[in-house]
Amino acid sequence: MMAATRGIQSGPIQMKAVDDEKDIQLKSDPLNKTPQAENSLLPKNTNNTGMPEDIQAKMESALNTGFSEVRVHPNSQKATDLGALAYTRGNDIYFAPGKYEPGSRAE
């Protein structure tokens, strides 16, 4: 045990001040975009919901509400893990792989 503690000094540890402090500016990470930032780059009428435009239009008309904030995730392994064909979380709809069929009719 004595050999392991020989190199360690006892006494207070003090941090050394940096003489030449400069302002630090964070750089933008192009791969770490927020949805709001990505949406602001899209043209106003771009459909980025993940559902075909004709399906989105039919649903908006039938339900009398907008779907621009809805996001469809068609191949969610989490849905399968949960034993679900699909599930929702907030404005997101997650479908198990192979279960998202936007052109099919409800049974």
GROMACS .gro file of C-alpha atoms in nm:
model
  107
    1MET     CA    1   0.000   0.000   0.000
    2MET     CA    2   0.286   0.240   0.073
    3ALA     CA    3   0.414   0.221  -0.286
    4ALA     CA    4   0.078   0.323  -0.425
    5THR     CA    5   0.064   0.645  -0.223
    6ARG     CA    6   0.424   0.768  -0.264
    7GLY     CA    7   0.358   0.987  -0.570
    8ILE     CA    8   0.053   1.159  -0.419
    9GLN     CA    9   0.113   1.494  -0.252
   10SER     CA   10  -0.091   1.602   0.040
   11GLY     CA   11  -0.218   1.956   0.074
   12PRO     CA   12  -0.467   2.181  -0.100
   13ILE     CA   13  -0.512   2.174  -0.476
   14GLN     CA   14  -0.542   2.508  -0.649
   15MET     CA   15  -0.653   2.570  -1.007
   16LYS     CA   16  -0.430   2.783  -1.223
   17ALA     CA   17  -0.599   3.088  -1.375
   18VAL     CA   18  -0.582   3.127  -1.750
   19ASP     CA   19  -0.404   3.452  -1.835
   20ASP     CA   20  -0.542   3.499  -2.182
   21GLU     CA   21  -0.915   3.430  -2.158
   22LYS     CA   22  -1.106   3.474  -2.482
   23ASP     CA   23  -1.475   3.466  -2.557
   24ILE     CA   24  -1.588   3.127  -2.673
   25GLN     CA   25  -1.840   3.100  -2.954
   26LEU     CA   26  -2.023   2.774  -3.005
   27LYS     CA   27  -2.029   2.640  -3.358
   28SER     CA   28  -2.346   2.512  -3.517
   29ASP     CA   29  -2.363   2.138  -3.570
   30PRO     CA   30  -2.522   2.083  -3.913
   31LEU     CA   31  -2.621   1.726  -3.817
   32ASN     CA   32  -2.801   1.834  -3.500
   33LYS     CA   33  -3.099   2.027  -3.637
   34THR     CA   34  -3.412   2.095  -3.439
   35PRO     CA   35  -3.745   2.025  -3.612
   36GLN     CA   36  -3.827   2.396  -3.590
   37ALA     CA   37  -3.501   2.486  -3.767
   38GLU     CA   38  -3.561   2.227  -4.037
   39ASN     CA   39  -3.921   2.340  -4.087
   40SER     CA   40  -3.812   2.702  -4.121
   41LEU     CA   41  -3.598   2.604  -4.421
   42LEU     CA   42  -3.887   2.441  -4.606
   43PRO     CA   43  -4.121   2.629  -4.837
   44LYS     CA   44  -4.449   2.720  -4.665
   45ASN     CA   45  -4.662   2.465  -4.856
   46THR     CA   46  -4.426   2.169  -4.818
   47ASN     CA   47  -4.586   1.852  -4.680
   48ASN     CA   48  -4.339   1.704  -4.435
   49THR     CA   49  -4.587   1.492  -4.238
   50GLY     CA   50  -4.484   1.161  -4.392
   51MET     CA   51  -4.832   1.095  -4.531
   52PRO     CA   52  -4.929   1.139  -4.897
   53GLU     CA   53  -5.076   1.482  -4.973
   54ASP     CA   54  -5.408   1.341  -5.099
   55ILE     CA   55  -5.454   1.137  -4.779
   56GLN     CA   56  -5.363   1.438  -4.566
   57ALA     CA   57  -5.613   1.657  -4.754
   58LYS     CA   58  -5.892   1.396  -4.715
   59MET     CA   59  -5.828   1.358  -4.342
   60GLU     CA   60  -5.813   1.734  -4.287
   61SER     CA   61  -6.141   1.778  -4.474
   62ALA     CA   62  -6.316   1.486  -4.299
   63LEU     CA   63  -6.203   1.587  -3.950
   64ASN     CA   64  -6.211   1.962  -4.009
   65THR     CA   65  -5.863   2.011  -3.863
   66GLY     CA   66  -5.508   2.059  -3.989
   67PHE     CA   67  -5.252   1.779  -3.996
   68SER     CA   68  -4.942   1.990  -4.065
   69GLU     CA   69  -4.799   1.911  -3.721
   70VAL     CA   70  -4.859   1.534  -3.748
   71ARG     CA   71  -4.558   1.317  -3.827
   72VAL     CA   72  -4.589   0.959  -3.951
   73HIS     CA   73  -4.312   0.707  -3.878
   74PRO     CA   74  -4.387   0.401  -4.096
   75ASN     CA   75  -4.130   0.145  -3.975
   76SER     CA   76  -4.117   0.170  -3.597
   77GLN     CA   77  -3.957  -0.126  -3.425
   78LYS     CA   78  -4.087   0.016  -3.096
   79ALA     CA   79  -4.446  -0.046  -3.213
   80THR     CA   80  -4.356  -0.411  -3.271
   81ASP     CA   81  -4.181  -0.428  -2.933
   82LEU     CA   82  -4.500  -0.298  -2.771
   83GLY     CA   83  -4.709  -0.557  -2.956
   84ALA     CA   84  -4.896  -0.281  -3.139
   85LEU     CA   85  -4.976  -0.226  -3.505
   86ALA     CA   86  -4.933   0.146  -3.433
   87TYR     CA   87  -4.921   0.389  -3.144
   88THR     CA   88  -4.917   0.764  -3.098
   89ARG     CA   89  -4.707   0.997  -2.889
   90GLY     CA   90  -4.794   1.363  -2.907
   91ASN     CA   91  -4.830   1.452  -3.276
   92ASP     CA   92  -4.630   1.148  -3.391
   93ILE     CA   93  -4.786   0.825  -3.520
   94TYR     CA   94  -4.557   0.521  -3.514
   95PHE     CA   95  -4.648   0.218  -3.729
   96ALA     CA   96  -4.497  -0.128  -3.698
   97PRO     CA   97  -4.295  -0.232  -4.005
   98GLY     CA   98  -4.525  -0.310  -4.298
   99LYS     CA   99  -4.839  -0.181  -4.124
  100TYR     CA  100  -4.851   0.171  -4.270
  101GLU     CA  101  -5.071   0.147  -4.580
  102PRO     CA  102  -5.200   0.498  -4.652
  103GLY     CA  103  -5.404   0.392  -4.955
  104SER     CA  104  -5.588   0.107  -4.783
  105ARG     CA  105  -5.945   0.128  -4.653
  106ALA     CA  106  -6.029   0.095  -4.284
  107GLU     CA  107  -6.191  -0.234  -4.185
   0.00000   0.00000   0.00000
